[in-house]
Amino acid sequence: KRAKLTKKQREAITLASCGNASSDSVALDDNQNNNDDRNHNNIQKPYFFTFIGSLGNDRDRRHRDDKPVYQPPNFHARTHLKPLHDPSKGIIILEGQQFQNQFTDSDDPQRRNMTYIDLLTQSHYGGSPRGHAKYTYRFTEILSAGAIPVVIADDWVLPFRPELVDWKECVVFVPERNTLKTVEVLKGIGEEETCRRHKACWNIYERWLDGE
């Protein structure tokens, strides 16, 4: 499912100054407050890095009907994300049911009825780790939400010829063997570069993938 950003959400990205910070910053959510290093220049979001989906380490999921369920050899790109979960730092890494319990069905009015897409629109970075295949539809969802994809899928060839789309200006690539260092990698990206990546990702999505 793709996100449908509001005009204000789109303008928060397209009008961001990226290096010319001012007091006229535009928030993606009217209820947001400035909060440490999660506010990169003029693009303000409450979540730093998020991923919702199978983490590949649920015992019941591995043994269904007393038969082992196939786990691809590179599923550690997901299993190693789980220890990174740290809500105090805006990092949300959850299985689908966990997300529903903690967000969608939460008693907290700011979380209640929140969907995965809602979470993405309020995130700087979205996880796009490989699963049974290198590609995951999370990649397009992240772009549609105005977030920056973090691809953890070695040797995956992204769409479009390089002379048309320079994905290095948008996507953050993390080698599968370094999945546990994902947050460290993202923290090493400066505010101005994060802002530029937001704009580059949104430009690519609007021009090549939106289809509207």
Coordinates of N, CA and C in Angstrom, one line a residue:
K1 N 0.8 -1.2 0.0 CA 0.0 0.0 0.0 C 0.9 1.2 0.0
R2 N 0.6 2.2 -0.9 CA 1.4 3.4 -1.0 C 0.7 4.5 -0.2
A3 N 1.6 5.4 0.3 CA 1.1 6.6 1.0 C 0.5 7.7 0.1
K4 N -0.3 8.5 0.6 CA -0.8 9.7 -0.1 C -0.5 10.9 0.8
L5 N 0.6 11.5 0.5 CA 1.0 12.6 1.3 C 0.0 13.8 1.1
T6 N -0.2 14.6 2.2 CA -1.0 15.8 2.1 C -0.1 16.9 1.4
K7 N -0.7 18.0 1.1 CA 0.0 19.1 0.5 C 1.1 19.6 1.4
K8 N 0.7 19.7 2.7 CA 1.7 20.2 3.7 C 2.9 19.2 3.8
Q9 N 2.6 17.9 3.8 CA 3.7 16.9 3.9 C 4.6 17.0 2.7
R10 N 4.0 17.2 1.5 CA 4.9 17.3 0.3 C 5.7 18.5 0.4
E11 N 5.1 19.6 0.8 CA 5.9 20.9 0.8 C 7.0 20.9 1.9
A12 N 6.7 20.1 3.0 CA 7.8 20.0 4.0 C 9.1 19.4 3.4
I13 N 8.9 18.6 2.4 CA 10.1 18.0 1.7 C 10.6 18.9 0.6
T14 N 9.7 19.3 -0.3 CA 10.1 20.1 -1.5 C 10.7 21.5 -1.1
L15 N 10.2 22.1 -0.1 CA 10.6 23.4 0.3 C 11.7 23.4 1.4
A16 N 12.2 22.3 1.8 CA 13.2 22.2 2.8 C 14.5 22.9 2.3
S17 N 15.2 23.6 3.2 CA 16.3 24.5 2.8 C 17.6 23.7 2.6
C18 N 17.8 22.6 3.4 CA 19.0 21.7 3.3 C 20.3 22.5 3.4
G19 N 20.6 23.0 4.5 CA 21.8 23.7 4.7 C 21.6 25.2 5.0
N20 N 20.4 25.7 4.8 CA 20.1 27.1 5.1 C 19.0 27.1 6.1
A21 N 19.2 26.5 7.3 CA 18.2 26.3 8.3 C 17.7 27.7 8.7
S22 N 16.4 27.7 8.9 CA 15.7 29.0 9.4 C 14.7 28.6 10.4
S23 N 14.1 29.6 11.0 CA 13.1 29.4 12.0 C 11.7 29.1 11.4
D24 N 11.7 29.1 10.1 CA 10.4 28.9 9.4 C 10.3 27.4 8.9
S25 N 10.8 26.5 9.7 CA 10.8 25.1 9.3 C 9.4 24.6 9.3
V26 N 9.1 23.6 8.4 CA 7.8 23.1 8.3 C 7.7 21.7 8.8
A27 N 6.8 21.4 9.7 CA 6.7 20.1 10.3 C 5.7 19.2 9.5
L28 N 5.9 17.9 9.5 CA 5.1 17.0 8.8 C 3.8 16.7 9.6
D29 N 3.8 17.1 10.9 CA 2.7 16.8 11.7 C 2.4 18.0 12.6
D30 N 1.2 18.5 12.7 CA 0.9 19.7 13.4 C 1.2 19.5 14.9
N31 N 1.2 18.2 15.4 CA 1.5 18.0 16.8 C 2.9 17.7 17.2
Q32 N 3.8 17.8 16.2 CA 5.2 17.5 16.5 C 5.9 18.7 17.2
N33 N 6.9 18.3 18.0 CA 7.8 19.3 18.6 C 9.2 19.0 18.2
N34 N 10.1 20.0 18.3 CA 11.5 19.8 18.0 C 12.0 18.8 19.0
N35 N 12.8 17.8 18.5 CA 13.2 16.7 19.4 C 14.6 16.2 18.9
D36 N 15.6 16.6 19.6 CA 17.0 16.3 19.4 C 17.4 16.1 18.0
D37 N 18.2 15.1 17.6 CA 18.7 15.0 16.3 C 17.8 14.3 15.3
R38 N 16.5 14.2 15.6 CA 15.5 13.6 14.7 C 15.0 14.7 13.7
N39 N 15.2 16.0 14.0 CA 14.7 17.0 13.2 C 15.9 17.5 12.3
H40 N 15.9 16.9 11.1 CA 17.0 17.2 10.2 C 16.7 18.4 9.3
N41 N 17.3 19.6 9.7 CA 17.0 20.8 9.0 C 15.5 21.2 9.1
N42 N 14.9 21.4 7.9 CA 13.5 21.8 7.9 C 12.5 20.7 7.8
I43 N 13.0 19.5 7.8 CA 12.1 18.3 7.7 C 12.0 17.7 9.1
Q44 N 10.9 17.9 9.8 CA 10.7 17.4 11.1 C 9.8 16.2 11.2
K45 N 10.4 15.1 11.8 CA 9.6 13.9 12.0 C 9.9 13.3 13.3
P46 N 9.0 12.7 14.0 CA 9.2 12.2 15.4 C 10.0 10.9 15.4
Y47 N 10.0 10.1 14.3 CA 10.7 8.8 14.3 C 11.9 8.9 13.4
F48 N 13.0 8.3 13.9 CA 14.3 8.3 13.2 C 14.4 7.1 12.2
F49 N 14.1 5.9 12.6 CA 14.3 4.7 11.7 C 13.2 3.7 12.1
T50 N 12.4 3.2 11.2 CA 11.3 2.3 11.5 C 11.3 1.1 10.5
F51 N 10.8 0.0 11.0 CA 10.5 -1.1 10.1 C 9.4 -2.0 10.8
I52 N 8.4 -2.3 10.1 CA 7.3 -3.2 10.6 C 7.2 -4.3 9.6
G53 N 7.3 -5.5 10.1 CA 7.2 -6.7 9.3 C 7.8 -7.9 9.9
S54 N 7.9 -9.0 9.2 CA 8.5 -10.3 9.7 C 9.9 -10.1 10.1
L55 N 10.3 -10.4 11.3 CA 11.7 -10.4 11.7 C 12.3 -11.8 11.7
G56 N 11.6 -12.8 11.3 CA 12.1 -14.1 11.0 C 12.6 -14.9 12.2
N57 N 12.2 -14.5 13.4 CA 12.7 -15.2 14.6 C 11.6 -15.6 15.5
D58 N 10.4 -15.7 15.0 CA 9.2 -16.1 15.8 C 9.2 -17.6 15.8
R59 N 9.3 -18.2 17.0 CA 9.3 -19.7 17.1 C 8.1 -20.3 16.5
D60 N 6.9 -19.7 16.7 CA 5.7 -20.3 16.2 C 5.7 -20.2 14.6
R61 N 6.4 -19.1 14.1 CA 6.4 -19.0 12.7 C 7.4 -20.0 12.0
R62 N 8.4 -20.4 12.8 CA 9.4 -21.3 12.2 C 8.9 -22.7 12.3
H63 N 8.0 -23.0 13.2 CA 7.5 -24.4 13.3 C 6.0 -24.4 13.3
R64 N 5.5 -24.5 12.1 CA 4.1 -24.5 11.9 C 3.6 -25.9 11.6
D65 N 2.6 -26.4 12.3 CA 2.2 -27.8 12.1 C 3.3 -28.8 12.3
D66 N 4.2 -28.5 13.3 CA 5.3 -29.4 13.6 C 6.3 -29.6 12.5
K67 N 6.2 -28.7 11.5 CA 7.2 -28.8 10.4 C 7.9 -27.4 10.3
P68 N 9.2 -27.5 10.1 CA 10.0 -26.3 10.1 C 9.6 -25.5 8.8
V69 N 9.5 -24.2 9.0 CA 9.2 -23.3 7.9 C 10.5 -22.8 7.4
Y70 N 10.7 -22.8 6.1 CA 11.9 -22.4 5.4 C 12.3 -21.0 5.8
Q71 N 13.6 -20.8 6.2 CA 14.2 -19.5 6.5 C 15.3 -19.4 5.5
P72 N 15.3 -18.4 4.6 CA 16.4 -18.3 3.6 C 17.7 -18.0 4.4
P73 N 18.8 -18.3 3.8 CA 20.1 -18.2 4.6 C 20.5 -16.7 4.9
N74 N 19.9 -15.8 4.2 CA 20.2 -14.4 4.4 C 19.2 -13.7 5.2
F75 N 18.3 -14.4 5.9 CA 17.2 -13.7 6.6 C 17.8 -12.9 7.8
H76 N 19.1 -13.0 8.1 CA 19.6 -12.3 9.2 C 19.5 -10.8 8.9
A77 N 19.3 -10.4 7.7 CA 19.1 -9.0 7.4 C 17.8 -8.5 8.1
R78 N 16.9 -9.4 8.5 CA 15.8 -9.0 9.3 C 16.0 -9.3 10.8
T79 N 16.5 -10.5 11.0 CA 16.6 -11.0 12.4 C 17.5 -10.0 13.2
H80 N 18.5 -9.5 12.6 CA 19.5 -8.6 13.3 C 18.9 -7.2 13.4
L81 N 17.8 -6.9 12.9 CA 17.2 -5.6 13.1 C 16.5 -5.5 14.5
K82 N 16.0 -6.6 14.9 CA 15.2 -6.6 16.2 C 15.9 -5.9 17.4
P83 N 17.2 -6.2 17.6 CA 17.8 -5.6 18.8 C 18.0 -4.1 18.7
L84 N 17.7 -3.5 17.5 CA 17.9 -2.1 17.3 C 16.7 -1.3 17.8
H85 N 15.6 -2.0 18.1 CA 14.3 -1.3 18.6 C 14.6 -0.5 19.8
D86 N 14.4 0.8 19.7 CA 14.6 1.7 20.9 C 13.7 2.9 20.7
P87 N 12.5 2.8 21.2 CA 11.5 3.9 21.1 C 12.0 5.2 21.6
S88 N 12.8 5.2 22.7 CA 13.3 6.5 23.3 C 14.2 7.3 22.3
K89 N 14.7 6.6 21.2 CA 15.5 7.3 20.2 C 14.8 7.3 18.9
G90 N 13.5 7.1 18.9 CA 12.7 7.2 17.7 C 12.9 6.0 16.7
I91 N 13.3 4.9 17.3 CA 13.6 3.7 16.4 C 12.6 2.6 16.8
I92 N 11.8 2.3 15.8 CA 10.7 1.3 16.0 C 10.9 0.1 15.0
I93 N 11.2 -1.0 15.6 CA 11.4 -2.3 14.9 C 10.5 -3.3 15.5
L94 N 9.4 -3.6 14.8 CA 8.4 -4.5 15.4 C 7.8 -5.5 14.3
E95 N 7.3 -6.6 14.8 CA 6.5 -7.5 14.0 C 5.1 -6.9 13.8
G96 N 4.4 -7.3 12.8 CA 3.1 -6.7 12.6 C 2.1 -6.7 13.7
Q97 N 2.0 -7.8 14.4 CA 1.1 -7.9 15.5 C 1.5 -7.1 16.7
Q98 N 2.8 -7.0 16.9 CA 3.4 -6.1 18.0 C 3.0 -4.6 17.7
F99 N 3.1 -4.3 16.4 CA 2.8 -2.9 16.0 C 1.3 -2.6 16.3
Q100 N 0.5 -3.6 15.9 CA -0.9 -3.4 16.2 C -1.2 -3.2 17.6
N101 N -0.6 -4.0 18.5 CA -0.8 -3.9 19.9 C -0.3 -2.6 20.5
Q102 N 0.8 -2.2 20.0 CA 1.4 -1.0 20.6 C 1.0 0.3 20.0
F103 N 0.5 0.3 18.8 CA 0.1 1.5 18.1 C -1.4 1.5 17.7
T104 N -1.8 0.7 16.8 CA -3.1 0.7 16.2 C -4.2 0.6 17.3
D105 N -4.0 -0.4 18.2 CA -5.0 -0.6 19.3 C -4.6 0.0 20.6
S106 N -3.6 0.9 20.6 CA -3.1 1.5 21.8 C -4.2 2.5 22.4
D107 N -4.1 2.7 23.8 CA -4.9 3.6 24.5 C -4.3 5.0 24.4
D108 N -3.1 5.1 23.9 CA -2.5 6.4 23.7 C -3.1 7.1 22.5
P109 N -3.7 8.3 22.7 CA -4.4 9.0 21.6 C -3.5 9.4 20.4
Q110 N -2.2 9.5 20.7 CA -1.3 9.9 19.6 C -0.9 8.7 18.8
R111 N -1.1 7.5 19.3 CA -0.8 6.2 18.6 C -2.0 5.5 18.1
R112 N -3.1 5.7 18.7 CA -4.3 4.9 18.4 C -4.7 5.1 16.9
N113 N -5.0 3.9 16.3 CA -5.4 3.9 14.9 C -4.3 4.2 13.9
M114 N -3.1 4.3 14.4 CA -2.0 4.6 13.5 C -1.7 3.3 12.6
T115 N -1.5 3.5 11.3 CA -1.2 2.4 10.4 C 0.3 2.4 10.2
Y116 N 0.8 1.4 9.5 CA 2.2 1.3 9.1 C 2.6 2.5 8.2
I117 N 1.7 2.8 7.3 CA 1.9 3.9 6.4 C 2.0 5.2 7.2
D118 N 1.1 5.4 8.2 CA 1.2 6.6 9.0 C 2.6 6.7 9.7
L119 N 3.1 5.6 10.2 CA 4.4 5.6 10.8 C 5.5 6.0 9.8
L120 N 5.4 5.5 8.6 CA 6.4 5.8 7.6 C 6.4 7.3 7.3
T121 N 5.2 7.9 7.2 CA 5.2 9.3 6.8 C 5.8 10.2 7.9
Q122 N 5.9 9.6 9.1 CA 6.5 10.3 10.3 C 7.9 9.9 10.6
S123 N 8.5 9.2 9.6 CA 9.9 8.6 9.8 C 10.9 9.2 8.9
H124 N 12.1 9.4 9.3 CA 13.2 9.9 8.4 C 13.6 8.7 7.6
Y125 N 13.9 7.5 8.2 CA 14.4 6.4 7.4 C 13.4 5.2 7.6
G126 N 13.3 4.4 6.6 CA 12.5 3.2 6.6 C 13.3 2.0 6.2
G127 N 13.2 0.9 7.0 CA 14.0 -0.3 6.7 C 13.4 -1.0 5.5
S128 N 14.3 -1.4 4.6 CA 13.9 -2.2 3.4 C 14.9 -3.4 3.4
P129 N 14.8 -4.3 4.4 CA 15.7 -5.5 4.4 C 15.2 -6.6 3.5
R130 N 16.0 -7.4 3.0 CA 15.6 -8.5 2.2 C 14.9 -9.5 3.0
G131 N 14.0 -10.3 2.4 CA 13.3 -11.4 3.1 C 13.6 -12.7 2.3
H132 N 12.6 -13.3 1.8 CA 12.8 -14.5 1.0 C 13.5 -14.2 -0.4
A133 N 13.3 -12.9 -0.8 CA 14.0 -12.5 -2.0 C 14.7 -11.2 -1.7
K134 N 15.5 -10.7 -2.6 CA 16.3 -9.5 -2.3 C 15.3 -8.3 -2.3
Y135 N 14.3 -8.3 -3.3 CA 13.4 -7.2 -3.4 C 12.3 -7.3 -2.3
T136 N 11.9 -6.2 -1.8 CA 10.7 -6.1 -0.9 C 9.8 -4.9 -1.3
Y137 N 8.5 -5.1 -1.3 CA 7.6 -4.0 -1.6 C 7.7 -2.9 -0.6
R138 N 8.4 -3.1 0.5 CA 8.6 -2.0 1.5 C 9.3 -0.8 0.8
F139 N 10.2 -1.1 -0.1 CA 11.0 -0.1 -0.8 C 10.1 1.0 -1.4
T140 N 9.1 0.6 -2.1 CA 8.2 1.6 -2.8 C 7.3 2.3 -1.7
E141 N 6.9 1.5 -0.7 CA 6.1 2.1 0.3 C 6.9 3.3 1.0
I142 N 8.1 3.0 1.3 CA 9.0 4.0 2.0 C 9.1 5.3 1.1
L143 N 9.4 5.1 -0.1 CA 9.5 6.2 -1.0 C 8.2 7.0 -1.1
S144 N 7.1 6.3 -1.2 CA 5.8 7.0 -1.3 C 5.4 7.8 -0.1
A145 N 6.0 7.4 1.1 CA 5.7 8.1 2.3 C 6.7 9.3 2.6
G146 N 7.6 9.5 1.6 CA 8.5 10.6 1.8 C 9.6 10.3 2.7
A147 N 9.9 9.0 3.0 CA 11.0 8.6 3.8 C 12.2 8.2 3.0
I148 N 13.3 7.9 3.6 CA 14.5 7.4 2.9 C 14.7 5.9 3.1
P149 N 14.7 5.1 2.0 CA 14.9 3.7 2.2 C 16.3 3.3 2.6
V150 N 16.3 2.4 3.6 CA 17.6 1.8 4.0 C 17.6 0.4 3.5
V151 N 18.3 0.1 2.4 CA 18.3 -1.2 1.7 C 19.4 -2.1 2.4
I152 N 18.9 -3.2 2.8 CA 19.8 -4.2 3.4 C 19.6 -5.5 2.6
A153 N 20.2 -5.5 1.4 CA 20.0 -6.6 0.4 C 21.2 -6.6 -0.5
D154 N 22.2 -7.4 -0.2 CA 23.4 -7.4 -1.0 C 23.1 -7.8 -2.5
D155 N 23.7 -7.0 -3.4 CA 23.7 -7.3 -4.8 C 22.3 -7.1 -5.4
W156 N 21.4 -6.5 -4.7 CA 20.1 -6.2 -5.4 C 20.3 -5.0 -6.3
V157 N 19.8 -5.2 -7.6 CA 20.0 -4.2 -8.6 C 18.7 -3.4 -8.6
L158 N 18.8 -2.1 -8.3 CA 17.6 -1.3 -8.2 C 17.1 -0.9 -9.6
P159 N 15.8 -0.6 -9.7 CA 15.2 -0.3 -11.1 C 15.8 1.0 -11.7
F160 N 15.7 1.1 -13.0 CA 16.1 2.2 -13.9 C 17.6 2.2 -14.1
R161 N 18.0 2.7 -15.3 CA 19.4 2.8 -15.6 C 20.0 3.9 -14.8
P162 N 21.3 3.8 -14.5 CA 22.0 4.8 -13.6 C 22.0 6.2 -14.2
E163 N 22.0 6.3 -15.6 CA 21.9 7.6 -16.2 C 20.6 8.3 -16.0
L164 N 19.5 7.5 -15.6 CA 18.2 8.1 -15.4 C 18.0 8.4 -13.9
V165 N 18.4 7.4 -13.1 CA 18.2 7.6 -11.6 C 19.5 7.2 -10.9
D166 N 20.0 8.2 -10.1 CA 21.2 7.9 -9.3 C 20.7 7.6 -7.9
W167 N 20.5 6.3 -7.6 CA 20.0 5.9 -6.3 C 20.9 6.3 -5.1
K168 N 22.2 6.5 -5.4 CA 23.1 6.8 -4.3 C 22.7 8.1 -3.7
E169 N 22.0 9.0 -4.4 CA 21.7 10.3 -3.8 C 20.5 10.2 -2.9
C170 N 19.8 9.0 -2.9 CA 18.6 8.8 -2.1 C 18.8 7.7 -1.1
V171 N 19.0 6.5 -1.6 CA 19.0 5.3 -0.7 C 20.3 5.2 0.1
V172 N 20.1 4.7 1.3 CA 21.2 4.3 2.2 C 21.4 2.8 2.1
F173 N 22.6 2.3 1.6 CA 22.8 0.9 1.5 C 23.6 0.4 2.7
V174 N 23.1 -0.6 3.3 CA 23.9 -1.3 4.4 C 24.1 -2.7 4.1
P175 N 25.4 -3.2 4.1 CA 25.7 -4.6 3.8 C 25.0 -5.5 4.8
E176 N 24.5 -6.6 4.3 CA 23.8 -7.5 5.2 C 24.6 -7.9 6.5
R177 N 25.9 -8.1 6.3 CA 26.8 -8.4 7.4 C 26.8 -7.3 8.5
N178 N 26.4 -6.1 8.1 CA 26.5 -5.0 9.0 C 25.1 -4.5 9.5
T179 N 24.1 -5.4 9.4 CA 22.8 -5.0 9.8 C 22.7 -4.4 11.2
L180 N 23.5 -5.0 12.1 CA 23.5 -4.6 13.5 C 24.1 -3.2 13.7
K181 N 24.7 -2.7 12.6 CA 25.3 -1.4 12.7 C 24.5 -0.3 11.9
T182 N 23.3 -0.7 11.6 CA 22.4 0.2 10.8 C 22.2 1.5 11.4
V183 N 21.9 1.6 12.7 CA 21.6 2.8 13.3 C 22.9 3.7 13.4
E184 N 24.0 3.0 13.6 CA 25.3 3.7 13.7 C 25.6 4.4 12.3
V185 N 25.3 3.6 11.3 CA 25.5 4.2 9.9 C 24.6 5.4 9.7
L186 N 23.3 5.3 10.1 CA 22.4 6.4 9.9 C 22.7 7.6 10.7
K187 N 23.2 7.4 12.0 CA 23.6 8.5 12.8 C 24.8 9.2 12.3
G188 N 25.6 8.6 11.4 CA 26.8 9.2 10.8 C 26.4 10.1 9.7
I189 N 25.2 10.1 9.2 CA 24.8 10.9 8.1 C 24.4 12.3 8.7
G190 N 25.0 13.3 8.2 CA 24.7 14.7 8.6 C 23.3 15.2 8.3
E191 N 22.9 16.2 9.0 CA 21.6 16.8 8.8 C 21.4 17.3 7.4
E192 N 22.4 18.0 6.8 CA 22.2 18.5 5.5 C 22.0 17.4 4.5
E193 N 22.9 16.3 4.6 CA 22.8 15.2 3.7 C 21.4 14.5 3.8
T194 N 21.0 14.3 5.1 CA 19.7 13.7 5.3 C 18.6 14.5 4.6
C195 N 18.6 15.8 4.7 CA 17.7 16.6 4.0 C 17.7 16.5 2.5
R196 N 18.9 16.4 2.0 CA 19.1 16.3 0.5 C 18.6 14.9 0.1
R197 N 18.8 13.9 0.9 CA 18.3 12.6 0.5 C 16.8 12.5 0.5
H198 N 16.2 13.2 1.5 CA 14.7 13.3 1.5 C 14.2 13.9 0.2
K199 N 14.8 15.0 -0.2 CA 14.4 15.6 -1.4 C 14.6 14.8 -2.7
A200 N 15.8 14.1 -2.7 CA 16.1 13.3 -3.9 C 15.2 12.1 -4.0
C201 N 14.9 11.5 -2.8 CA 14.0 10.3 -2.9 C 12.6 10.7 -3.3
W202 N 12.1 11.9 -2.8 CA 10.8 12.3 -3.2 C 10.7 12.7 -4.7
N203 N 11.8 13.3 -5.2 CA 11.8 13.6 -6.6 C 11.8 12.4 -7.5
I204 N 12.6 11.4 -7.1 CA 12.6 10.1 -7.8 C 11.2 9.5 -7.8
Y205 N 10.6 9.4 -6.7 CA 9.3 8.8 -6.6 C 8.3 9.5 -7.4
E206 N 8.2 10.9 -7.3 CA 7.2 11.6 -8.1 C 7.5 11.5 -9.6
R207 N 8.7 11.5 -10.0 CA 9.0 11.5 -11.5 C 8.9 10.1 -12.1
W208 N 9.3 9.0 -11.3 CA 9.4 7.7 -12.0 C 8.5 6.6 -11.4
L209 N 7.9 6.8 -10.2 CA 7.2 5.7 -9.6 C 5.8 6.0 -9.2
D210 N 5.4 7.3 -9.1 CA 4.1 7.6 -8.6 C 3.0 7.1 -9.5
G211 N 3.1 7.3 -10.8 CA 2.1 6.8 -11.7 C 0.8 7.6 -11.7
E212 N 0.8 8.8 -11.2 CA -0.4 9.6 -11.2 C -0.1 11.0 -11.9

